[in-house]
Amino acid sequence: MGPKAKPRAKARRNGECVAIARKAVVLLGPPGAGKGTQAKIVEEKLGLPKISTGDILRDAVRCGTPLGLAAKRHMDEGRLVPDEVMIGIIRERTSRADCSPGFILDGFPRTIPQAESLDGILTEEGIDLYAIVIKIGDETAGRRLAGRRSCPNCGRIYNIHLSPSARGEFCEVCGAQLEQRSDDSEQVVAGRLAVYHAQTEPLVSYYRERGRLYEVDGERPVEDISRDILNMLGRKM
Ligand code: AP5
């Protein structure tokens, strides 16, 4: 991505050593757009690790770590966790070995300073960025979040109205009891949507101006959206 970019990773294809483009896929969109749902599908199809900042923070809250204790009050009120905390998390996580072919970011960046820091990390590492915004209206977001249930064990996401688990309140993949997120109450969702429009939506223009944005209509079946995303990434790989 810039003059200081590191050389590209190497892979063997048909017995030959070739340079492969490392890529960071950024999933943008309001709460309930389906970022987590699509990130899991892209992770499974492309074999790139999914990094969900929301999941990292919720794990920290569950474990009662200093990060979790600091993040909890922001999350419970639907506010963003401070940029410097989030940038530190991403810098550390993306430096691990499993990220060497690239990674999928679900929930990061969420502010212009986060996006600028990410640009810096990717330039240092020689990684290409593809930003995908999944577009839905606020009414759809509210309806989806009211019915969301997630598996705390394997991370699968369900919806009691739209895509329920075949095993009711238990995950159909691993059998764990499904959970409702504490920030999915009507009042907190209204705050999260306001924060999205004020602080995160400007990233759509940020990436569009840099020629890095791909837009998908999120008000369609999950499979149609993932097909579009995978087609776009396939063309760029
Ligand atoms: P985070 O966990 O990232 O929440 P979010 O961005 O608000 O997004 P959601 O997880 O609510 O929605 P989603 O788009 O992933 O939708 P999903 O696939 O689940 O962040 C939580 C909090 O952490 C933030 O508020 C903040 O405090 C903090 N935080 C995190 N990252 C941060 C950062 N970088 N900086 C600062 N603070 C940060 O789908 C939703 C529902 O819809 C599900 O039930 C699903 O089954 C259903 N669904 C999905 N797609 C479809 C479809 N196409 N049709 C029908 N139903 C669908």
PDB file of C-alpha atoms and ligand atoms in Angstrom:
ATOM      1  CA  MET A   1       0.000   0.000   0.000  1.00  0.00           C
ATOM      2  CA  GLY A   2       2.866   2.427  -0.054  1.00  0.00           C
ATOM      3  CA  PRO A   3       6.535   2.949  -0.641  1.00  0.00           C
ATOM      4  CA  LYS A   4       7.539   1.345   2.667  1.00  0.00           C
ATOM      5  CA  ALA A   5       5.437  -1.785   2.171  1.00  0.00           C
ATOM      6  CA  LYS A   6       7.127  -5.082   3.100  1.00  0.00           C
ATOM      7  CA  PRO A   7       7.602  -7.691   0.375  1.00  0.00           C
ATOM      8  CA  ARG A   8       4.569  -9.860  -0.264  1.00  0.00           C
ATOM      9  CA  ALA A   9       4.155 -13.287   1.339  1.00  0.00           C
ATOM     10  CA  LYS A  10       5.218 -16.281  -0.758  1.00  0.00           C
ATOM     11  CA  ALA A  11       3.231 -19.423  -1.504  1.00  0.00           C
ATOM     12  CA  ARG A  12       3.783 -22.559  -3.628  1.00  0.00           C
ATOM     13  CA  ARG A  13       1.381 -22.947  -6.540  1.00  0.00           C
ATOM     14  CA  ASN A  14       1.865 -25.815  -9.048  1.00  0.00           C
ATOM     15  CA  GLY A  15       5.329 -26.309  -7.615  1.00  0.00           C
ATOM     16  CA  GLU A  16       6.334 -22.682  -8.212  1.00  0.00           C
ATOM     17  CA  CYS A  17       7.049 -20.075  -5.567  1.00  0.00           C
ATOM     18  CA  VAL A  18       4.734 -17.095  -6.192  1.00  0.00           C
ATOM     19  CA  ALA A  19       4.042 -13.866  -4.324  1.00  0.00           C
ATOM     20  CA  ILE A  20       0.544 -13.737  -2.839  1.00  0.00           C
ATOM     21  CA  ALA A  21      -1.361 -10.584  -2.036  1.00  0.00           C
ATOM     22  CA  ARG A  22      -2.124 -10.372   1.675  1.00  0.00           C
ATOM     23  CA  LYS A  23      -5.514  -8.842   2.240  1.00  0.00           C
ATOM     24  CA  ALA A  24      -7.499  -7.236   5.014  1.00  0.00           C
ATOM     25  CA  VAL A  25     -11.250  -7.372   4.553  1.00  0.00           C
ATOM     26  CA  VAL A  26     -13.021  -4.645   6.548  1.00  0.00           C
ATOM     27  CA  LEU A  27     -16.745  -5.199   7.134  1.00  0.00           C
ATOM     28  CA  LEU A  28     -18.604  -1.962   7.809  1.00  0.00           C
ATOM     29  CA  GLY A  29     -22.262  -1.289   8.531  1.00  0.00           C
ATOM     30  CA  PRO A  30     -24.671  -0.403  11.304  1.00  0.00           C
ATOM     31  CA  PRO A  31     -25.467  -2.691  14.246  1.00  0.00           C
ATOM     32  CA  GLY A  32     -27.480  -5.616  12.902  1.00  0.00           C
ATOM     33  CA  ALA A  33     -26.245  -5.211   9.297  1.00  0.00           C
ATOM     34  CA  GLY A  34     -24.918  -8.775   9.383  1.00  0.00           C
ATOM     35  CA  LYS A  35     -21.180  -8.089   9.747  1.00  0.00           C
ATOM     36  CA  GLY A  36     -20.683 -10.969  12.209  1.00  0.00           C
ATOM     37  CA  THR A  37     -22.842 -13.312  10.122  1.00  0.00           C
ATOM     38  CA  GLN A  38     -20.945 -12.533   6.919  1.00  0.00           C
ATOM     39  CA  ALA A  39     -17.520 -12.517   8.629  1.00  0.00           C
ATOM     40  CA  LYS A  40     -18.070 -16.109   9.732  1.00  0.00           C
ATOM     41  CA  ILE A  41     -19.038 -17.194   6.210  1.00  0.00           C
ATOM     42  CA  VAL A  42     -16.052 -15.422   4.613  1.00  0.00           C
ATOM     43  CA  GLU A  43     -13.751 -16.927   7.276  1.00  0.00           C
ATOM     44  CA  GLU A  44     -14.992 -20.429   6.449  1.00  0.00           C
ATOM     45  CA  LYS A  45     -14.821 -19.938   2.655  1.00  0.00           C
ATOM     46  CA  LEU A  46     -11.503 -18.090   2.384  1.00  0.00           C
ATOM     47  CA  GLY A  47      -9.706 -19.549   5.398  1.00  0.00           C
ATOM     48  CA  LEU A  48      -8.764 -16.106   6.713  1.00  0.00           C
ATOM     49  CA  PRO A  49      -9.122 -15.503  10.472  1.00  0.00           C
ATOM     50  CA  LYS A  50     -12.024 -13.311  11.584  1.00  0.00           C
ATOM     51  CA  ILE A  51     -11.208 -10.641  14.118  1.00  0.00           C
ATOM     52  CA  SER A  52     -14.352  -9.333  15.811  1.00  0.00           C
ATOM     53  CA  THR A  53     -13.580  -6.488  18.198  1.00  0.00           C
ATOM     54  CA  GLY A  54     -17.038  -6.860  19.785  1.00  0.00           C
ATOM     55  CA  ASP A  55     -16.305 -10.554  20.546  1.00  0.00           C
ATOM     56  CA  ILE A  56     -12.840  -9.716  21.916  1.00  0.00           C
ATOM     57  CA  LEU A  57     -14.378  -7.111  24.250  1.00  0.00           C
ATOM     58  CA  ARG A  58     -17.255  -9.382  25.330  1.00  0.00           C
ATOM     59  CA  ASP A  59     -14.745 -12.175  26.161  1.00  0.00           C
ATOM     60  CA  ALA A  60     -12.755  -9.685  28.227  1.00  0.00           C
ATOM     61  CA  VAL A  61     -15.928  -8.627  30.073  1.00  0.00           C
ATOM     62  CA  ARG A  62     -16.844 -12.287  30.733  1.00  0.00           C
ATOM     63  CA  CYS A  63     -13.351 -12.993  32.095  1.00  0.00           C
ATOM     64  CA  GLY A  64     -13.311  -9.810  34.216  1.00  0.00           C
ATOM     65  CA  THR A  65      -9.932  -8.666  32.827  1.00  0.00           C
ATOM     66  CA  PRO A  66      -8.842  -5.010  33.235  1.00  0.00           C
ATOM     67  CA  LEU A  67      -9.785  -4.461  29.563  1.00  0.00           C
ATOM     68  CA  GLY A  68     -13.218  -5.983  30.192  1.00  0.00           C
ATOM     69  CA  LEU A  69     -13.844  -3.897  33.298  1.00  0.00           C
ATOM     70  CA  ALA A  70     -12.893  -0.705  31.425  1.00  0.00           C
ATOM     71  CA  ALA A  71     -14.889  -1.586  28.287  1.00  0.00           C
ATOM     72  CA  LYS A  72     -18.087  -2.736  30.008  1.00  0.00           C
ATOM     73  CA  ARG A  73     -19.471   0.666  30.927  1.00  0.00           C
ATOM     74  CA  HIS A  74     -18.940   1.983  27.378  1.00  0.00           C
ATOM     75  CA  MET A  75     -20.590  -1.072  25.829  1.00  0.00           C
ATOM     76  CA  ASP A  76     -23.544  -1.116  28.241  1.00  0.00           C
ATOM     77  CA  GLU A  77     -24.312   2.458  27.234  1.00  0.00           C
ATOM     78  CA  GLY A  78     -23.822   1.806  23.506  1.00  0.00           C
ATOM     79  CA  ARG A  79     -20.772   4.096  23.347  1.00  0.00           C
ATOM     80  CA  LEU A  80     -17.462   3.324  21.657  1.00  0.00           C
ATOM     81  CA  VAL A  81     -14.478   2.089  23.638  1.00  0.00           C
ATOM     82  CA  PRO A  82     -11.616   4.665  23.363  1.00  0.00           C
ATOM     83  CA  ASP A  83      -9.600   4.576  20.142  1.00  0.00           C
ATOM     84  CA  GLU A  84      -6.210   3.990  21.771  1.00  0.00           C
ATOM     85  CA  VAL A  85      -7.494   0.838  23.498  1.00  0.00           C
ATOM     86  CA  MET A  86      -8.970  -0.549  20.266  1.00  0.00           C
ATOM     87  CA  ILE A  87      -5.929   0.293  18.143  1.00  0.00           C
ATOM     88  CA  GLY A  88      -3.684  -1.510  20.656  1.00  0.00           C
ATOM     89  CA  ILE A  89      -5.903  -4.603  20.491  1.00  0.00           C
ATOM     90  CA  ILE A  90      -5.816  -4.672  16.675  1.00  0.00           C
ATOM     91  CA  ARG A  91      -2.073  -4.039  16.442  1.00  0.00           C
ATOM     92  CA  GLU A  92      -1.401  -6.985  18.764  1.00  0.00           C
ATOM     93  CA  ARG A  93      -3.976  -9.350  17.239  1.00  0.00           C
ATOM     94  CA  THR A  94      -2.995  -8.766  13.617  1.00  0.00           C
ATOM     95  CA  SER A  95       0.676  -9.385  14.424  1.00  0.00           C
ATOM     96  CA  ARG A  96      -0.009 -13.051  15.282  1.00  0.00           C
ATOM     97  CA  ALA A  97       1.078 -15.811  12.906  1.00  0.00           C
ATOM     98  CA  ASP A  98      -2.440 -16.819  11.819  1.00  0.00           C
ATOM     99  CA  CYS A  99      -2.883 -13.353  10.268  1.00  0.00           C
ATOM    100  CA  SER A 100       0.056 -13.728   7.904  1.00  0.00           C
ATOM    101  CA  PRO A 101      -2.138 -14.493   4.819  1.00  0.00           C
ATOM    102  CA  GLY A 102      -4.542 -11.686   5.803  1.00  0.00           C
ATOM    103  CA  PHE A 103      -7.619 -11.306   8.028  1.00  0.00           C
ATOM    104  CA  ILE A 104     -11.230 -10.185   8.224  1.00  0.00           C
ATOM    105  CA  LEU A 105     -12.114  -7.269  10.484  1.00  0.00           C
ATOM    106  CA  ASP A 106     -15.637  -7.231  11.947  1.00  0.00           C
ATOM    107  CA  GLY A 107     -16.235  -4.029  13.936  1.00  0.00           C
ATOM    108  CA  PHE A 108     -12.919  -2.258  13.286  1.00  0.00           C
ATOM    109  CA  PRO A 109     -12.278   0.496  12.315  1.00  0.00           C
ATOM    110  CA  ARG A 110     -15.154   2.490  13.721  1.00  0.00           C
ATOM    111  CA  THR A 111     -13.712   6.009  13.715  1.00  0.00           C
ATOM    112  CA  ILE A 112     -11.457   8.008  11.406  1.00  0.00           C
ATOM    113  CA  PRO A 113      -8.471   7.774  13.840  1.00  0.00           C
ATOM    114  CA  GLN A 114      -8.935   3.969  13.917  1.00  0.00           C
ATOM    115  CA  ALA A 115      -9.011   3.875  10.096  1.00  0.00           C
ATOM    116  CA  GLU A 116      -5.851   5.983   9.872  1.00  0.00           C
ATOM    117  CA  SER A 117      -4.044   3.710  12.334  1.00  0.00           C
ATOM    118  CA  LEU A 118      -5.144   0.656  10.374  1.00  0.00           C
ATOM    119  CA  ASP A 119      -3.789   2.225   7.169  1.00  0.00           C
ATOM    120  CA  GLY A 120      -0.453   2.631   8.968  1.00  0.00           C
ATOM    121  CA  ILE A 121      -0.364  -1.005  10.118  1.00  0.00           C
ATOM    122  CA  LEU A 122      -1.303  -2.312   6.660  1.00  0.00           C
ATOM    123  CA  THR A 123       1.273  -0.134   4.916  1.00  0.00           C
ATOM    124  CA  GLU A 124       4.003  -1.411   7.259  1.00  0.00           C
ATOM    125  CA  GLU A 125       2.960  -4.997   6.540  1.00  0.00           C
ATOM    126  CA  GLY A 126       2.259  -4.645   2.784  1.00  0.00           C
ATOM    127  CA  ILE A 127      -1.379  -5.706   3.063  1.00  0.00           C
ATOM    128  CA  ASP A 128      -4.163  -4.684   0.619  1.00  0.00           C
ATOM    129  CA  LEU A 129      -7.434  -3.444   2.116  1.00  0.00           C
ATOM    130  CA  TYR A 130     -10.978  -4.090   0.848  1.00  0.00           C
ATOM    131  CA  ALA A 131     -13.755  -2.279   2.715  1.00  0.00           C
ATOM    132  CA  ILE A 132     -17.262  -3.660   2.335  1.00  0.00           C
ATOM    133  CA  VAL A 133     -20.233  -1.726   3.688  1.00  0.00           C
ATOM    134  CA  ILE A 134     -23.393  -3.742   4.284  1.00  0.00           C
ATOM    135  CA  LYS A 135     -26.270  -1.278   4.019  1.00  0.00           C
ATOM    136  CA  ILE A 136     -29.531  -1.607   5.982  1.00  0.00           C
ATOM    137  CA  GLY A 137     -32.045   0.881   7.409  1.00  0.00           C
ATOM    138  CA  ASP A 138     -32.453   1.607  11.128  1.00  0.00           C
ATOM    139  CA  GLU A 139     -35.839  -0.161  11.285  1.00  0.00           C
ATOM    140  CA  THR A 140     -34.351  -3.394   9.958  1.00  0.00           C
ATOM    141  CA  ALA A 141     -31.489  -3.064  12.453  1.00  0.00           C
ATOM    142  CA  GLY A 142     -33.886  -2.707  15.401  1.00  0.00           C
ATOM    143  CA  ARG A 143     -35.988  -5.685  14.283  1.00  0.00           C
ATOM    144  CA  ARG A 144     -32.984  -7.951  13.760  1.00  0.00           C
ATOM    145  CA  LEU A 145     -31.245  -7.095  17.032  1.00  0.00           C
ATOM    146  CA  ALA A 146     -34.400  -7.668  19.078  1.00  0.00           C
ATOM    147  CA  GLY A 147     -34.423 -11.293  17.861  1.00  0.00           C
ATOM    148  CA  ARG A 148     -30.691 -12.032  17.825  1.00  0.00           C
ATOM    149  CA  ARG A 149     -29.326 -14.947  19.851  1.00  0.00           C
ATOM    150  CA  SER A 150     -25.646 -16.008  19.783  1.00  0.00           C
ATOM    151  CA  CYS A 151     -23.725 -19.093  20.783  1.00  0.00           C
ATOM    152  CA  PRO A 152     -21.125 -18.181  23.438  1.00  0.00           C
ATOM    153  CA  ASN A 153     -19.149 -21.302  22.532  1.00  0.00           C
ATOM    154  CA  CYS A 154     -18.797 -21.463  18.717  1.00  0.00           C
ATOM    155  CA  GLY A 155     -19.990 -17.940  17.866  1.00  0.00           C
ATOM    156  CA  ARG A 156     -22.831 -18.964  15.535  1.00  0.00           C
ATOM    157  CA  ILE A 157     -25.483 -16.250  15.243  1.00  0.00           C
ATOM    158  CA  TYR A 158     -29.238 -16.964  15.105  1.00  0.00           C
ATOM    159  CA  ASN A 159     -32.444 -14.962  15.058  1.00  0.00           C
ATOM    160  CA  ILE A 160     -35.523 -16.232  16.850  1.00  0.00           C
ATOM    161  CA  HIS A 161     -37.786 -14.733  14.143  1.00  0.00           C
ATOM    162  CA  LEU A 162     -35.681 -14.928  10.987  1.00  0.00           C
ATOM    163  CA  SER A 163     -33.248 -17.844  11.375  1.00  0.00           C
ATOM    164  CA  PRO A 164     -33.917 -19.826  14.578  1.00  0.00           C
ATOM    165  CA  SER A 165     -31.755 -22.706  15.779  1.00  0.00           C
ATOM    166  CA  ALA A 166     -33.242 -26.105  14.933  1.00  0.00           C
ATOM    167  CA  ARG A 167     -32.576 -26.936  18.622  1.00  0.00           C
ATOM    168  CA  GLY A 168     -34.555 -24.037  20.068  1.00  0.00           C
ATOM    169  CA  GLU A 169     -32.587 -22.244  22.782  1.00  0.00           C
ATOM    170  CA  PHE A 170     -29.504 -24.383  22.125  1.00  0.00           C
ATOM    171  CA  CYS A 171     -26.901 -24.081  19.383  1.00  0.00           C
ATOM    172  CA  GLU A 172     -27.579 -26.555  16.593  1.00  0.00           C
ATOM    173  CA  VAL A 173     -23.826 -26.879  15.944  1.00  0.00           C
ATOM    174  CA  CYS A 174     -22.317 -27.361  19.411  1.00  0.00           C
ATOM    175  CA  GLY A 175     -25.323 -27.631  21.764  1.00  0.00           C
ATOM    176  CA  ALA A 176     -24.421 -24.661  24.039  1.00  0.00           C
ATOM    177  CA  GLN A 177     -27.251 -22.561  25.498  1.00  0.00           C
ATOM    178  CA  LEU A 178     -27.804 -19.483  23.306  1.00  0.00           C
ATOM    179  CA  GLU A 179     -27.459 -15.984  24.798  1.00  0.00           C
ATOM    180  CA  GLN A 180     -29.024 -12.601  24.182  1.00  0.00           C
ATOM    181  CA  ARG A 181     -26.570  -9.689  24.208  1.00  0.00           C
ATOM    182  CA  SER A 182     -27.101  -7.181  27.015  1.00  0.00           C
ATOM    183  CA  ASP A 183     -26.640  -4.274  24.560  1.00  0.00           C
ATOM    184  CA  ASP A 184     -29.506  -5.490  22.345  1.00  0.00           C
ATOM    185  CA  SER A 185     -32.192  -3.785  24.478  1.00  0.00           C
ATOM    186  CA  GLU A 186     -34.313  -1.257  22.543  1.00  0.00           C
ATOM    187  CA  GLN A 187     -32.850   1.723  24.410  1.00  0.00           C
ATOM    188  CA  VAL A 188     -29.187   0.740  23.958  1.00  0.00           C
ATOM    189  CA  VAL A 189     -29.761  -0.145  20.272  1.00  0.00           C
ATOM    190  CA  ALA A 190     -31.102   3.397  19.656  1.00  0.00           C
ATOM    191  CA  GLY A 191     -27.876   4.788  21.161  1.00  0.00           C
ATOM    192  CA  ARG A 192     -25.671   2.409  19.125  1.00  0.00           C
ATOM    193  CA  LEU A 193     -27.396   3.465  15.897  1.00  0.00           C
ATOM    194  CA  ALA A 194     -26.860   7.160  16.753  1.00  0.00           C
ATOM    195  CA  VAL A 195     -23.172   6.471  17.471  1.00  0.00           C
ATOM    196  CA  TYR A 196     -22.882   4.593  14.160  1.00  0.00           C
ATOM    197  CA  HIS A 197     -24.304   7.499  12.143  1.00  0.00           C
ATOM    198  CA  ALA A 198     -22.153  10.092  13.925  1.00  0.00           C
ATOM    199  CA  GLN A 199     -18.812   8.307  14.251  1.00  0.00           C
ATOM    200  CA  THR A 200     -18.632   5.280  11.945  1.00  0.00           C
ATOM    201  CA  GLU A 201     -20.668   6.185   8.852  1.00  0.00           C
ATOM    202  CA  PRO A 202     -18.046   8.811   7.805  1.00  0.00           C
ATOM    203  CA  LEU A 203     -15.758   5.830   7.066  1.00  0.00           C
ATOM    204  CA  VAL A 204     -17.933   5.040   4.043  1.00  0.00           C
ATOM    205  CA  SER A 205     -16.781   8.292   2.405  1.00  0.00           C
ATOM    206  CA  TYR A 206     -13.243   7.753   3.740  1.00  0.00           C
ATOM    207  CA  TYR A 207     -12.889   4.446   1.886  1.00  0.00           C
ATOM    208  CA  ARG A 208     -14.897   5.581  -1.169  1.00  0.00           C
ATOM    209  CA  GLU A 209     -12.526   8.535  -1.684  1.00  0.00           C
ATOM    210  CA  ARG A 210      -9.585   6.109  -1.565  1.00  0.00           C
ATOM    211  CA  GLY A 211     -11.197   3.770  -4.127  1.00  0.00           C
ATOM    212  CA  ARG A 212     -11.379   0.983  -1.539  1.00  0.00           C
ATOM    213  CA  LEU A 213     -15.148   0.709  -0.995  1.00  0.00           C
ATOM    214  CA  TYR A 214     -17.549  -1.988  -2.112  1.00  0.00           C
ATOM    215  CA  GLU A 215     -21.239  -1.522  -1.225  1.00  0.00           C
ATOM    216  CA  VAL A 216     -23.772  -4.320  -0.749  1.00  0.00           C
ATOM    217  CA  ASP A 217     -27.493  -4.170  -0.093  1.00  0.00           C
ATOM    218  CA  GLY A 218     -27.893  -5.891   3.299  1.00  0.00           C
ATOM    219  CA  GLU A 219     -31.687  -6.135   3.135  1.00  0.00           C
ATOM    220  CA  ARG A 220     -31.579  -9.448   1.275  1.00  0.00           C
ATOM    221  CA  PRO A 221     -31.144 -13.101   2.251  1.00  0.00           C
ATOM    222  CA  VAL A 222     -27.814 -13.948   3.931  1.00  0.00           C
ATOM    223  CA  GLU A 223     -26.715 -16.221   1.044  1.00  0.00           C
ATOM    224  CA  ASP A 224     -27.260 -13.498  -1.597  1.00  0.00           C
ATOM    225  CA  ILE A 225     -25.092 -11.080   0.373  1.00  0.00           C
ATOM    226  CA  SER A 226     -22.284 -13.579   0.933  1.00  0.00           C
ATOM    227  CA  ARG A 227     -22.335 -14.543  -2.746  1.00  0.00           C
ATOM    228  CA  ASP A 228     -21.791 -10.869  -3.709  1.00  0.00           C
ATOM    229  CA  ILE A 229     -19.026 -10.441  -1.122  1.00  0.00           C
ATOM    230  CA  LEU A 230     -17.203 -13.624  -2.138  1.00  0.00           C
ATOM    231  CA  ASN A 231     -17.538 -12.753  -5.838  1.00  0.00           C
ATOM    232  CA  MET A 232     -16.042  -9.343  -5.233  1.00  0.00           C
ATOM    233  CA  LEU A 233     -13.177 -10.721  -3.153  1.00  0.00           C
ATOM    234  CA  GLY A 234     -12.610 -13.497  -5.709  1.00  0.00           C
ATOM    235  CA  ARG A 235     -12.190 -10.919  -8.464  1.00  0.00           C
ATOM    236  CA  LYS A 236      -9.644  -9.037  -6.366  1.00  0.00           C
ATOM    237  CA  MET A 237      -7.565 -12.049  -5.301  1.00  0.00           C
TER     238      MET A 237
HETATM  239  P1  AP5 B   1     -20.111  -5.165  17.949  1.00  0.00           P
HETATM  240  O1  AP5 B   1     -20.195  -6.483  18.596  1.00  0.00           O
HETATM  241  O2  AP5 B   1     -19.144  -4.956  16.854  1.00  0.00           O
HETATM  242  O3  AP5 B   1     -21.579  -4.715  17.540  1.00  0.00           O
HETATM  243  P2  AP5 B   1     -22.188  -3.884  16.286  1.00  0.00           P
HETATM  244  O4  AP5 B   1     -21.235  -3.252  15.351  1.00  0.00           O
HETATM  245  O5  AP5 B   1     -23.180  -3.002  16.912  1.00  0.00           O
HETATM  246  O6  AP5 B   1     -22.736  -4.971  15.384  1.00  0.00           O
HETATM  247  P3  AP5 B   1     -23.614  -6.174  15.781  1.00  0.00           P
HETATM  248  O7  AP5 B   1     -22.718  -7.280  16.279  1.00  0.00           O
HETATM  249  O8  AP5 B   1     -24.736  -5.765  16.680  1.00  0.00           O
HETATM  250  O9  AP5 B   1     -24.296  -6.527  14.383  1.00  0.00           O
HETATM  251  P4  AP5 B   1     -23.744  -7.280  13.121  1.00  0.00           P
HETATM  252  O10 AP5 B   1     -23.648  -6.321  11.994  1.00  0.00           O
HETATM  253  O11 AP5 B   1     -22.518  -8.095  13.441  1.00  0.00           O
HETATM  254  O12 AP5 B   1     -24.988  -8.238  12.831  1.00  0.00           O
HETATM  255  P5  AP5 B   1     -25.149  -9.823  13.044  1.00  0.00           P
HETATM  256  O13 AP5 B   1     -24.408 -10.569  11.999  1.00  0.00           O
HETATM  257  O14 AP5 B   1     -24.943 -10.208  14.471  1.00  0.00           O
HETATM  258  O15 AP5 B   1     -19.737  -4.045  19.064  1.00  0.00           O
HETATM  259  C1  AP5 B   1     -20.375  -4.037  20.330  1.00  0.00           C
HETATM  260  C2  AP5 B   1     -19.812  -2.895  21.166  1.00  0.00           C
HETATM  261  O16 AP5 B   1     -18.395  -3.079  21.378  1.00  0.00           O
HETATM  262  C3  AP5 B   1     -19.909  -1.485  20.529  1.00  0.00           C
HETATM  263  O17 AP5 B   1     -21.157  -0.887  20.780  1.00  0.00           O
HETATM  264  C4  AP5 B   1     -18.737  -0.756  21.231  1.00  0.00           C
HETATM  265  O18 AP5 B   1     -19.092  -0.366  22.532  1.00  0.00           O
HETATM  266  C5  AP5 B   1     -17.675  -1.846  21.341  1.00  0.00           C
HETATM  267  N1  AP5 B   1     -16.760  -1.858  20.177  1.00  0.00           N
HETATM  268  C6  AP5 B   1     -16.590  -2.878  19.288  1.00  0.00           C
HETATM  269  N2  AP5 B   1     -15.673  -2.551  18.366  1.00  0.00           N
HETATM  270  C7  AP5 B   1     -15.252  -1.307  18.662  1.00  0.00           C
HETATM  271  C8  AP5 B   1     -14.324  -0.408  18.053  1.00  0.00           C
HETATM  272  N3  AP5 B   1     -13.635  -0.732  16.944  1.00  0.00           N
HETATM  273  N4  AP5 B   1     -14.154   0.809  18.618  1.00  0.00           N
HETATM  274  C9  AP5 B   1     -14.805   1.162  19.735  1.00  0.00           C
HETATM  275  N5  AP5 B   1     -15.701   0.363  20.360  1.00  0.00           N
HETATM  276  C10 AP5 B   1     -15.928  -0.861  19.827  1.00  0.00           C
HETATM  277  O19 AP5 B   1     -26.726  -9.951  12.674  1.00  0.00           O
HETATM  278  C11 AP5 B   1     -27.707  -9.373  13.526  1.00  0.00           C
HETATM  279  C12 AP5 B   1     -28.984 -10.250  13.500  1.00  0.00           C
HETATM  280  O20 AP5 B   1     -29.546 -10.203  12.187  1.00  0.00           O
HETATM  281  C13 AP5 B   1     -28.724 -11.744  13.809  1.00  0.00           C
HETATM  282  O21 AP5 B   1     -29.801 -12.269  14.536  1.00  0.00           O
HETATM  283  C14 AP5 B   1     -28.648 -12.396  12.404  1.00  0.00           C
HETATM  284  O22 AP5 B   1     -29.054 -13.736  12.440  1.00  0.00           O
HETATM  285  C15 AP5 B   1     -29.610 -11.510  11.600  1.00  0.00           C
HETATM  286  N6  AP5 B   1     -29.203 -11.334  10.199  1.00  0.00           N
HETATM  287  C16 AP5 B   1     -27.950 -11.069   9.713  1.00  0.00           C
HETATM  288  N7  AP5 B   1     -27.981 -10.926   8.373  1.00  0.00           N
HETATM  289  C17 AP5 B   1     -29.285 -11.084   7.998  1.00  0.00           C
HETATM  290  C18 AP5 B   1     -29.991 -11.030   6.727  1.00  0.00           C
HETATM  291  N8  AP5 B   1     -29.339 -10.799   5.565  1.00  0.00           N
HETATM  292  N9  AP5 B   1     -31.329 -11.238   6.717  1.00  0.00           N
HETATM  293  C19 AP5 B   1     -31.989 -11.477   7.898  1.00  0.00           C
HETATM  294  N10 AP5 B   1     -31.402 -11.552   9.098  1.00  0.00           N
HETATM  295  C20 AP5 B   1     -30.058 -11.343   9.167  1.00  0.00           C
END
